[in-house]
C-alpha cells in the first residue's frame, strides 16, 4: 500500500491509498473554495449523562445529487470533485460538513472505489483489503491526535438509512469522548469480570460457537453470528477469533481472511429479501477500544452489521418503545434470521 497526503483547495486533508507502490499523485484541487466554516459543538445532557453534537451547518450539505454531479467520483475534464485525481483506489478526506470539528473531534469520508454504481459487496478481496488498511491507518493517525478519545469507522448504505450521497463510501468519526454505547459495553465487561473472572467478549463468542444455531460463518480467524438478543431484524456481529482491542492489533492471517468473510456476509445481506428486492440498506459499524481505556486488552474489536428492513418492502421503525425508552422489539427471531442468512449462501 502507498499512502499520499495532500490538501484540497480549502485546506482540508486528502489522503490517497493505492495498491501499487509506484502510483504518483500530483493532481491539485482548482476549485475556488472558501475555508470551511463549522458551527459544531458538543453539549452534555445532564439527565442522561451523554453528549449531543450540535452542527447546524450540516443543513447545507450536498443532498442526493444526480450521478453526473457526484462529489465523490474522480474529477473529469471540466468537472472537479472532492477527489482531484482522475482515478483512485481508496481516498479519504476531511468532511466538508462535519458533525465534529476542531476541539470537538474530526469527521472523515472514506471512498471505497471510484465506481459510482458499485457497492462494498462488489469489491474484490484485494480492494476490500485496501479499505481495511485505510481504516487501520486512519485509526492509528486519529488515535494519536490530542483530545481524541474514540475512533469509529462505519458505513451507512441506502436512502432508508439516511444516506445523501449514493457513491459507495463510509465515514470515520474521531470523538472527543467515549460513546455511550461503548461505555455500556465497558461497564458490562467490568461487571462480568468481577463476577466470573472471565472476559465477557470471549464468553459471548464461545457461547455462540458452541450453540451454533445463530452462527452464519465460522472461519479460521473470524466468526460471524446473529447475536442472541439481536436488536435489529437482520443483524450480524463479526469477531476475530483471537481477541484484539482494535484494527491495529489484527495479525496478518486475520487481515487476510477478513475480506473473504466480510464480503460474503454483505453479499448474503443483498440476497435475504429475494432476487427482485432492491439492495439491502444497512449500517456497518466497527467497535474499537477507546484510545485511553484503562485496560484496552480486555476489549474485543468487532464489527456490527444490521439492516432496518424487516421484510420485503417493510422497514423497522424506531417507534415509541425504541426511541422513547431504548427498549427494542424485534419481529424476527435471531435463529430465523441466521437460518435465512445461511440459506442464501448458495444462491446466485
PDB file of N, CA and C in Angstrom, residues 251-311:
ATOM      1  N   UNK A 251      -3.604  -9.543  13.426  1.00  0.00           N
ATOM      2  CA  UNK A 251      -2.419 -10.154  12.829  1.00  0.00           C
ATOM      3  C   UNK A 251      -2.669 -10.409  11.339  1.00  0.00           C
ATOM      4  N   UNK A 252      -1.622 -10.807  10.652  1.00  0.00           N
ATOM      5  CA  UNK A 252      -1.711 -10.938   9.201  1.00  0.00           C
ATOM      6  C   UNK A 252      -2.723 -12.001   8.750  1.00  0.00           C
ATOM      7  N   UNK A 253      -2.794 -13.175   9.411  1.00  0.00           N
ATOM      8  CA  UNK A 253      -3.814 -14.142   8.996  1.00  0.00           C
ATOM      9  C   UNK A 253      -5.238 -13.596   9.107  1.00  0.00           C
ATOM     10  N   UNK A 254      -5.520 -12.855  10.164  1.00  0.00           N
ATOM     11  CA  UNK A 254      -6.859 -12.283  10.336  1.00  0.00           C
ATOM     12  C   UNK A 254      -7.127 -11.213   9.283  1.00  0.00           C
ATOM     13  N   UNK A 255      -6.117 -10.414   8.982  1.00  0.00           N
ATOM     14  CA  UNK A 255      -6.285  -9.379   7.964  1.00  0.00           C
ATOM     15  C   UNK A 255      -6.516 -10.001   6.584  1.00  0.00           C
ATOM     16  N   UNK A 256      -5.869 -11.119   6.332  1.00  0.00           N
ATOM     17  CA  UNK A 256      -6.017 -11.795   5.041  1.00  0.00           C
ATOM     18  C   UNK A 256      -7.403 -12.406   4.885  1.00  0.00           C
ATOM     19  N   UNK A 257      -7.928 -12.997   5.963  1.00  0.00           N
ATOM     20  CA  UNK A 257      -9.229 -13.673   5.867  1.00  0.00           C
ATOM     21  C   UNK A 257     -10.403 -12.710   5.933  1.00  0.00           C
ATOM     22  N   UNK A 258     -10.214 -11.540   6.534  1.00  0.00           N
ATOM     23  CA  UNK A 258     -11.339 -10.626   6.724  1.00  0.00           C
ATOM     24  C   UNK A 258     -12.108 -10.322   5.433  1.00  0.00           C
ATOM     25  N   UNK A 259     -11.448  -9.948   4.317  1.00  0.00           N
ATOM     26  CA  UNK A 259     -12.222  -9.640   3.113  1.00  0.00           C
ATOM     27  C   UNK A 259     -13.098 -10.806   2.652  1.00  0.00           C
ATOM     28  N   UNK A 260     -12.610 -12.027   2.772  1.00  0.00           N
ATOM     29  CA  UNK A 260     -13.393 -13.187   2.355  1.00  0.00           C
ATOM     30  C   UNK A 260     -14.691 -13.290   3.159  1.00  0.00           C
ATOM     31  N   UNK A 261     -14.560 -13.203   4.478  1.00  0.00           N
ATOM     32  CA  UNK A 261     -15.716 -13.366   5.357  1.00  0.00           C
ATOM     33  C   UNK A 261     -16.674 -12.190   5.217  1.00  0.00           C
ATOM     34  N   UNK A 262     -16.138 -10.977   5.258  1.00  0.00           N
ATOM     35  CA  UNK A 262     -16.996  -9.788   5.251  1.00  0.00           C
ATOM     36  C   UNK A 262     -17.743  -9.642   3.929  1.00  0.00           C
ATOM     37  N   UNK A 263     -17.053  -9.837   2.825  1.00  0.00           N
ATOM     38  CA  UNK A 263     -17.721  -9.725   1.527  1.00  0.00           C
ATOM     39  C   UNK A 263     -18.828 -10.766   1.388  1.00  0.00           C
ATOM     40  N   UNK A 264     -18.601 -11.964   1.900  1.00  0.00           N
ATOM     41  CA  UNK A 264     -19.633 -12.999   1.829  1.00  0.00           C
ATOM     42  C   UNK A 264     -20.852 -12.606   2.655  1.00  0.00           C
ATOM     43  N   UNK A 265     -20.631 -12.054   3.837  1.00  0.00           N
ATOM     44  CA  UNK A 265     -21.760 -11.616   4.666  1.00  0.00           C
ATOM     45  C   UNK A 265     -22.541 -10.502   3.964  1.00  0.00           C
ATOM     46  N   UNK A 266     -21.838  -9.532   3.402  1.00  0.00           N
ATOM     47  CA  UNK A 266     -22.518  -8.443   2.703  1.00  0.00           C
ATOM     48  C   UNK A 266     -23.332  -8.957   1.518  1.00  0.00           C
ATOM     49  N   UNK A 267     -22.778  -9.903   0.779  1.00  0.00           N
ATOM     50  CA  UNK A 267     -23.492 -10.442  -0.384  1.00  0.00           C
ATOM     51  C   UNK A 267     -24.724 -11.225   0.039  1.00  0.00           C
ATOM     52  N   UNK A 268     -24.646 -11.886   1.183  1.00  0.00           N
ATOM     53  CA  UNK A 268     -25.835 -12.580   1.703  1.00  0.00           C
ATOM     54  C   UNK A 268     -26.897 -11.580   2.141  1.00  0.00           C
ATOM     55  N   UNK A 269     -26.475 -10.463   2.690  1.00  0.00           N
ATOM     56  CA  UNK A 269     -27.435  -9.424   3.073  1.00  0.00           C
ATOM     57  C   UNK A 269     -28.238  -8.972   1.853  1.00  0.00           C
ATOM     58  N   UNK A 270     -27.601  -8.909   0.698  1.00  0.00           N
ATOM     59  CA  UNK A 270     -28.301  -8.471  -0.507  1.00  0.00           C
ATOM     60  C   UNK A 270     -29.204  -9.556  -1.085  1.00  0.00           C
ATOM     61  N   UNK A 271     -29.140 -10.768  -0.555  1.00  0.00           N
ATOM     62  CA  UNK A 271     -29.971 -11.867  -1.063  1.00  0.00           C
ATOM     63  C   UNK A 271     -31.148 -12.209  -0.161  1.00  0.00           C
ATOM     64  N   UNK A 272     -31.147 -11.724   1.068  1.00  0.00           N
ATOM     65  CA  UNK A 272     -32.125 -12.241   2.041  1.00  0.00           C
ATOM     66  C   UNK A 272     -33.573 -11.903   1.698  1.00  0.00           C
ATOM     67  N   UNK A 273     -33.798 -10.851   0.915  1.00  0.00           N
ATOM     68  CA  UNK A 273     -35.177 -10.472   0.604  1.00  0.00           C
ATOM     69  C   UNK A 273     -35.586 -10.862  -0.807  1.00  0.00           C
ATOM     70  N   UNK A 274     -34.781 -11.692  -1.451  1.00  0.00           N
ATOM     71  CA  UNK A 274     -35.138 -12.213  -2.762  1.00  0.00           C
ATOM     72  C   UNK A 274     -34.460 -11.474  -3.900  1.00  0.00           C
ATOM     73  N   UNK A 275     -34.417 -12.113  -5.082  1.00  0.00           N
ATOM     74  CA  UNK A 275     -33.678 -11.563  -6.224  1.00  0.00           C
ATOM     75  C   UNK A 275     -34.262 -10.280  -6.789  1.00  0.00           C
ATOM     76  N   UNK A 276     -35.551 -10.023  -6.558  1.00  0.00           N
ATOM     77  CA  UNK A 276     -36.181  -8.833  -7.106  1.00  0.00           C
ATOM     78  C   UNK A 276     -36.108  -7.639  -6.159  1.00  0.00           C
ATOM     79  N   UNK A 277     -35.668  -7.871  -4.932  1.00  0.00           N
ATOM     80  CA  UNK A 277     -35.626  -6.793  -3.942  1.00  0.00           C
ATOM     81  C   UNK A 277     -34.491  -5.825  -4.251  1.00  0.00           C
ATOM     82  N   UNK A 278     -34.664  -4.554  -3.950  1.00  0.00           N
ATOM     83  CA  UNK A 278     -33.567  -3.595  -4.122  1.00  0.00           C
ATOM     84  C   UNK A 278     -32.455  -3.892  -3.138  1.00  0.00           C
ATOM     85  N   UNK A 279     -31.267  -3.323  -3.336  1.00  0.00           N
ATOM     86  CA  UNK A 279     -30.151  -3.571  -2.412  1.00  0.00           C
ATOM     87  C   UNK A 279     -30.563  -3.327  -0.966  1.00  0.00           C
ATOM     88  N   UNK A 280     -30.082  -4.172  -0.079  1.00  0.00           N
ATOM     89  CA  UNK A 280     -30.444  -4.079   1.328  1.00  0.00           C
ATOM     90  C   UNK A 280     -29.766  -2.882   1.994  1.00  0.00           C
ATOM     91  N   UNK A 281     -30.544  -1.977   2.591  1.00  0.00           N
ATOM     92  CA  UNK A 281     -29.919  -0.879   3.330  1.00  0.00           C
ATOM     93  C   UNK A 281     -29.295  -1.411   4.609  1.00  0.00           C
ATOM     94  N   UNK A 282     -28.165  -0.851   5.006  1.00  0.00           N
ATOM     95  CA  UNK A 282     -27.544  -1.348   6.227  1.00  0.00           C
ATOM     96  C   UNK A 282     -26.648  -0.301   6.856  1.00  0.00           C
ATOM     97  N   UNK A 283     -26.287  -0.561   8.100  1.00  0.00           N
ATOM     98  CA  UNK A 283     -25.224   0.165   8.799  1.00  0.00           C
ATOM     99  C   UNK A 283     -24.188  -0.859   9.203  1.00  0.00           C
ATOM    100  N   UNK A 284     -22.935  -0.557   8.920  1.00  0.00           N
ATOM    101  CA  UNK A 284     -21.817  -1.428   9.281  1.00  0.00           C
ATOM    102  C   UNK A 284     -20.905  -0.628  10.202  1.00  0.00           C
ATOM    103  N   UNK A 285     -20.682  -1.127  11.409  1.00  0.00           N
ATOM    104  CA  UNK A 285     -20.026  -0.316  12.433  1.00  0.00           C
ATOM    105  C   UNK A 285     -18.911  -1.090  13.134  1.00  0.00           C
ATOM    106  N   UNK A 286     -17.702  -0.522  13.092  1.00  0.00           N
ATOM    107  CA  UNK A 286     -16.574  -1.099  13.810  1.00  0.00           C
ATOM    108  C   UNK A 286     -16.567  -0.610  15.259  1.00  0.00           C
ATOM    109  N   UNK A 287     -16.434  -1.523  16.185  1.00  0.00           N
ATOM    110  CA  UNK A 287     -16.315  -1.184  17.602  1.00  0.00           C
ATOM    111  C   UNK A 287     -14.882  -1.463  18.039  1.00  0.00           C
ATOM    112  N   UNK A 288     -14.179  -0.393  18.427  1.00  0.00           N
ATOM    113  CA  UNK A 288     -12.790  -0.497  18.866  1.00  0.00           C
ATOM    114  C   UNK A 288     -12.663   0.020  20.292  1.00  0.00           C
ATOM    115  N   UNK A 289     -11.643  -0.422  20.982  1.00  0.00           N
ATOM    116  CA  UNK A 289     -11.413   0.039  22.349  1.00  0.00           C
ATOM    117  C   UNK A 289     -11.150   1.543  22.340  1.00  0.00           C
ATOM    118  N   UNK A 290     -11.675   2.261  23.329  1.00  0.00           N
ATOM    119  CA  UNK A 290     -11.345   3.682  23.452  1.00  0.00           C
ATOM    120  C   UNK A 290      -9.835   3.872  23.538  1.00  0.00           C
ATOM    121  N   UNK A 291      -9.368   5.002  23.042  1.00  0.00           N
ATOM    122  CA  UNK A 291      -7.937   5.257  22.941  1.00  0.00           C
ATOM    123  C   UNK A 291      -7.249   5.168  24.301  1.00  0.00           C
ATOM    124  N   UNK A 292      -7.892   5.703  25.340  1.00  0.00           N
ATOM    125  CA  UNK A 292      -7.243   5.787  26.646  1.00  0.00           C
ATOM    126  C   UNK A 292      -7.914   4.884  27.691  1.00  0.00           C
ATOM    127  N   UNK A 293      -8.543   3.808  27.258  1.00  0.00           N
ATOM    128  CA  UNK A 293      -9.179   2.884  28.200  1.00  0.00           C
ATOM    129  C   UNK A 293      -8.139   2.305  29.157  1.00  0.00           C
ATOM    130  N   UNK A 294      -8.555   2.067  30.399  1.00  0.00           N
ATOM    131  CA  UNK A 294      -7.623   1.614  31.442  1.00  0.00           C
ATOM    132  C   UNK A 294      -6.951   0.296  31.064  1.00  0.00           C
ATOM    133  N   UNK A 295      -7.728  -0.646  30.547  1.00  0.00           N
ATOM    134  CA  UNK A 295      -7.164  -1.932  30.139  1.00  0.00           C
ATOM    135  C   UNK A 295      -7.721  -2.287  28.773  1.00  0.00           C
ATOM    136  N   UNK A 296      -7.123  -1.714  27.745  1.00  0.00           N
ATOM    137  CA  UNK A 296      -7.634  -1.871  26.385  1.00  0.00           C
ATOM    138  C   UNK A 296      -7.619  -3.323  25.932  1.00  0.00           C
ATOM    139  N   UNK A 297      -6.712  -4.121  26.483  1.00  0.00           N
ATOM    140  CA  UNK A 297      -6.572  -5.509  26.039  1.00  0.00           C
ATOM    141  C   UNK A 297      -7.812  -6.338  26.344  1.00  0.00           C
ATOM    142  N   UNK A 298      -8.666  -5.882  27.267  1.00  0.00           N
ATOM    143  CA  UNK A 298      -9.868  -6.625  27.612  1.00  0.00           C
ATOM    144  C   UNK A 298     -11.003  -6.398  26.614  1.00  0.00           C
ATOM    145  N   UNK A 299     -10.917  -5.310  25.856  1.00  0.00           N
ATOM    146  CA  UNK A 299     -11.961  -5.002  24.876  1.00  0.00           C
ATOM    147  C   UNK A 299     -11.754  -5.853  23.626  1.00  0.00           C
ATOM    148  N   UNK A 300     -12.843  -6.197  22.951  1.00  0.00           N
ATOM    149  CA  UNK A 300     -12.753  -7.015  21.741  1.00  0.00           C
ATOM    150  C   UNK A 300     -13.219  -6.230  20.523  1.00  0.00           C
ATOM    151  N   UNK A 301     -12.293  -5.979  19.612  1.00  0.00           N
ATOM    152  CA  UNK A 301     -12.658  -5.412  18.321  1.00  0.00           C
ATOM    153  C   UNK A 301     -13.741  -6.279  17.685  1.00  0.00           C
ATOM    154  N   UNK A 302     -14.776  -5.659  17.160  1.00  0.00           N
ATOM    155  CA  UNK A 302     -15.755  -6.408  16.388  1.00  0.00           C
ATOM    156  C   UNK A 302     -16.534  -5.464  15.491  1.00  0.00           C
ATOM    157  N   UNK A 303     -17.176  -6.023  14.492  1.00  0.00           N
ATOM    158  CA  UNK A 303     -17.983  -5.263  13.548  1.00  0.00           C
ATOM    159  C   UNK A 303     -19.437  -5.675  13.711  1.00  0.00           C
ATOM    160  N   UNK A 304     -20.325  -4.704  13.771  1.00  0.00           N
ATOM    161  CA  UNK A 304     -21.759  -4.978  13.862  1.00  0.00           C
ATOM    162  C   UNK A 304     -22.424  -4.479  12.592  1.00  0.00           C
ATOM    163  N   UNK A 305     -23.114  -5.382  11.913  1.00  0.00           N
ATOM    164  CA  UNK A 305     -23.789  -5.092  10.647  1.00  0.00           C
ATOM    165  C   UNK A 305     -25.278  -5.342  10.830  1.00  0.00           C
ATOM    166  N   UNK A 306     -26.110  -4.372  10.460  1.00  0.00           N
ATOM    167  CA  UNK A 306     -27.553  -4.598  10.606  1.00  0.00           C
ATOM    168  C   UNK A 306     -28.330  -3.803   9.575  1.00  0.00           C
ATOM    169  N   UNK A 307     -29.545  -4.238   9.311  1.00  0.00           N
ATOM    170  CA  UNK A 307     -30.427  -3.567   8.367  1.00  0.00           C
ATOM    171  C   UNK A 307     -31.711  -3.140   9.059  1.00  0.00           C
ATOM    172  N   UNK A 308     -32.291  -2.047   8.568  1.00  0.00           N
ATOM    173  CA  UNK A 308     -33.575  -1.574   9.085  1.00  0.00           C
ATOM    174  C   UNK A 308     -34.732  -2.206   8.323  1.00  0.00           C
ATOM    175  N   UNK A 309     -34.442  -3.008   7.311  1.00  0.00           N
ATOM    176  CA  UNK A 309     -35.504  -3.690   6.556  1.00  0.00           C
ATOM    177  C   UNK A 309     -35.864  -4.983   7.283  1.00  0.00           C
ATOM    178  N   UNK A 310     -37.140  -5.174   7.583  1.00  0.00           N
ATOM    179  CA  UNK A 310     -37.551  -6.375   8.309  1.00  0.00           C
ATOM    180  C   UNK A 310     -38.130  -7.441   7.397  1.00  0.00           C
ATOM    181  N   UNK A 311     -38.672  -7.021   6.267  1.00  0.00           N
ATOM    182  CA  UNK A 311     -39.125  -7.951   5.249  1.00  0.00           C
ATOM    183  C   UNK A 311     -39.220  -7.171   3.955  1.00  0.00           C
TER     184      UNK A 311
END
